[in-house]
PDB file of C-alpha atoms in Angstrom:
ATOM      1  CA  UNK A   1       0.000   0.000   0.000  1.00  0.00           C
ATOM      2  CA  UNK A   2       1.161   3.543  -0.734  1.00  0.00           C
ATOM      3  CA  UNK A   3       1.087   6.375   1.797  1.00  0.00           C
ATOM      4  CA  UNK A   4       1.580  10.097   1.500  1.00  0.00           C
ATOM      5  CA  UNK A   5       3.971  10.886   4.317  1.00  0.00           C
ATOM      6  CA  UNK A   6       6.546  13.419   5.483  1.00  0.00           C
ATOM      7  CA  UNK A   7      10.250  12.781   4.879  1.00  0.00           C
ATOM      8  CA  UNK A   8      12.632  14.797   7.066  1.00  0.00           C
ATOM      9  CA  UNK A   9      15.327  16.933   5.434  1.00  0.00           C
ATOM     10  CA  UNK A  10      17.367  19.937   6.523  1.00  0.00           C
ATOM     11  CA  UNK A  11      19.867  20.293   9.318  1.00  0.00           C
ATOM     12  CA  UNK A  12      19.757  19.915  13.088  1.00  0.00           C
ATOM     13  CA  UNK A  13      17.063  21.972  14.824  1.00  0.00           C
ATOM     14  CA  UNK A  14      15.968  23.271  11.400  1.00  0.00           C
ATOM     15  CA  UNK A  15      13.826  20.557   9.878  1.00  0.00           C
ATOM     16  CA  UNK A  16      12.190  20.836   6.472  1.00  0.00           C
ATOM     17  CA  UNK A  17       9.914  18.061   5.288  1.00  0.00           C
ATOM     18  CA  UNK A  18       9.280  16.654   1.840  1.00  0.00           C
ATOM     19  CA  UNK A  19       5.844  15.247   1.193  1.00  0.00           C
ATOM     20  CA  UNK A  20       6.375  11.964  -0.636  1.00  0.00           C
ATOM     21  CA  UNK A  21       4.422   8.999  -1.922  1.00  0.00           C
ATOM     22  CA  UNK A  22       6.152   5.984  -0.388  1.00  0.00           C
ATOM     23  CA  UNK A  23       5.497   2.303   0.215  1.00  0.00           C
ATOM     24  CA  UNK A  24       4.215   1.532   3.724  1.00  0.00           C
ATOM     25  CA  UNK A  25       7.010  -0.941   4.407  1.00  0.00           C
ATOM     26  CA  UNK A  26       9.778   1.618   3.735  1.00  0.00           C
ATOM     27  CA  UNK A  27      11.526   3.560   6.481  1.00  0.00           C
ATOM     28  CA  UNK A  28      10.980   7.285   6.878  1.00  0.00           C
ATOM     29  CA  UNK A  29      14.184   8.083   4.989  1.00  0.00           C
ATOM     30  CA  UNK A  30      13.741   5.236   2.484  1.00  0.00           C
ATOM     31  CA  UNK A  31      13.353   5.416  -1.279  1.00  0.00           C
ATOM     32  CA  UNK A  32      10.188   7.230  -2.283  1.00  0.00           C
ATOM     33  CA  UNK A  33       8.021   6.650  -5.340  1.00  0.00           C
ATOM     34  CA  UNK A  34       7.495  10.352  -6.079  1.00  0.00           C
ATOM     35  CA  UNK A  35       8.080  13.692  -4.381  1.00  0.00           C
ATOM     36  CA  UNK A  36       4.759  15.537  -4.292  1.00  0.00           C
ATOM     37  CA  UNK A  37       5.559  18.653  -2.253  1.00  0.00           C
ATOM     38  CA  UNK A  38       7.353  20.112   0.735  1.00  0.00           C
ATOM     39  CA  UNK A  39       6.507  21.670   4.099  1.00  0.00           C
ATOM     40  CA  UNK A  40       8.601  24.124   6.109  1.00  0.00           C
ATOM     41  CA  UNK A  41       7.146  24.425   9.639  1.00  0.00           C
ATOM     42  CA  UNK A  42       9.464  27.303  10.626  1.00  0.00           C
ATOM     43  CA  UNK A  43       8.316  29.595   7.800  1.00  0.00           C
ATOM     44  CA  UNK A  44       4.913  27.886   7.616  1.00  0.00           C
ATOM     45  CA  UNK A  45       5.383  27.373   3.865  1.00  0.00           C
ATOM     46  CA  UNK A  46       3.790  24.568   1.915  1.00  0.00           C
ATOM     47  CA  UNK A  47       4.181  23.622  -1.731  1.00  0.00           C
ATOM     48  CA  UNK A  48       1.907  20.902  -3.109  1.00  0.00           C
ATOM     49  CA  UNK A  49       1.913  19.338  -6.575  1.00  0.00           C
ATOM     50  CA  UNK A  50      -1.873  18.972  -6.571  1.00  0.00           C
ATOM     51  CA  UNK A  51      -2.358  16.932  -9.800  1.00  0.00           C
ATOM     52  CA  UNK A  52       0.133  14.292  -8.626  1.00  0.00           C
ATOM     53  CA  UNK A  53      -1.391  14.195  -5.124  1.00  0.00           C
ATOM     54  CA  UNK A  54      -4.876  13.735  -6.598  1.00  0.00           C
ATOM     55  CA  UNK A  55      -3.531  10.949  -8.838  1.00  0.00           C
ATOM     56  CA  UNK A  56      -2.138   9.037  -5.846  1.00  0.00           C
ATOM     57  CA  UNK A  57      -5.289   9.624  -3.769  1.00  0.00           C
ATOM     58  CA  UNK A  58      -7.472   8.294  -6.596  1.00  0.00           C
ATOM     59  CA  UNK A  59      -5.247   5.218  -6.811  1.00  0.00           C
ATOM     60  CA  UNK A  60      -5.852   4.540  -3.102  1.00  0.00           C
ATOM     61  CA  UNK A  61      -2.913   6.176  -1.332  1.00  0.00           C
ATOM     62  CA  UNK A  62      -3.560   6.934   2.342  1.00  0.00           C
ATOM     63  CA  UNK A  63      -2.247  10.233   3.776  1.00  0.00           C
ATOM     64  CA  UNK A  64      -0.802  10.238   7.285  1.00  0.00           C
ATOM     65  CA  UNK A  65      -2.435  12.458   9.899  1.00  0.00           C
ATOM     66  CA  UNK A  66      -0.115  15.418   9.445  1.00  0.00           C
ATOM     67  CA  UNK A  67      -0.217  15.253   5.653  1.00  0.00           C
ATOM     68  CA  UNK A  68      -4.005  14.991   5.796  1.00  0.00           C
ATOM     69  CA  UNK A  69      -4.128  18.194   7.883  1.00  0.00           C
ATOM     70  CA  UNK A  70      -1.879  19.980   5.370  1.00  0.00           C
ATOM     71  CA  UNK A  71      -4.060  18.832   2.475  1.00  0.00           C
ATOM     72  CA  UNK A  72      -7.226  19.969   4.272  1.00  0.00           C
ATOM     73  CA  UNK A  73      -5.687  23.382   4.902  1.00  0.00           C
ATOM     74  CA  UNK A  74      -4.848  23.654   1.191  1.00  0.00           C
ATOM     75  CA  UNK A  75      -8.383  22.463   0.271  1.00  0.00           C
ATOM     76  CA  UNK A  76      -7.122  19.609  -1.910  1.00  0.00           C
ATOM     77  CA  UNK A  77      -9.954  17.307  -0.847  1.00  0.00           C
ATOM     78  CA  UNK A  78     -12.554  19.578  -2.478  1.00  0.00           C
ATOM     79  CA  UNK A  79     -11.223  18.423  -5.862  1.00  0.00           C
ATOM     80  CA  UNK A  80     -11.876  14.737  -5.077  1.00  0.00           C
ATOM     81  CA  UNK A  81     -15.244  13.058  -5.591  1.00  0.00           C
ATOM     82  CA  UNK A  82     -17.044  12.619  -2.264  1.00  0.00           C
ATOM     83  CA  UNK A  83     -16.993   8.808  -2.452  1.00  0.00           C
ATOM     84  CA  UNK A  84     -13.163   8.780  -2.404  1.00  0.00           C
ATOM     85  CA  UNK A  85     -12.711  10.772   0.795  1.00  0.00           C
ATOM     86  CA  UNK A  86     -12.609   7.785   3.170  1.00  0.00           C
ATOM     87  CA  UNK A  87      -9.193   7.631   4.804  1.00  0.00           C
ATOM     88  CA  UNK A  88      -7.989   5.482   7.686  1.00  0.00           C
TER      89      UNK A  88
END
């Protein structure tokens, strides 16, 4: 199964996260399938590649809790049909 999850980058005490589509069995820093955005919590910046995120969500990818909150804030779920908005 594929998940949309955060992958930590940056230096000590100054974390920046990439939002990636990755296999569930991979570690946090493991090989990702596709980079779909990034999140900088210090500057509160978010960049999302919405068409790619929608593609993975339609294929059944499950976002983690934090990624789901970021996607809700960016109103990505409004572009999905209502029958595909069931996440675990």
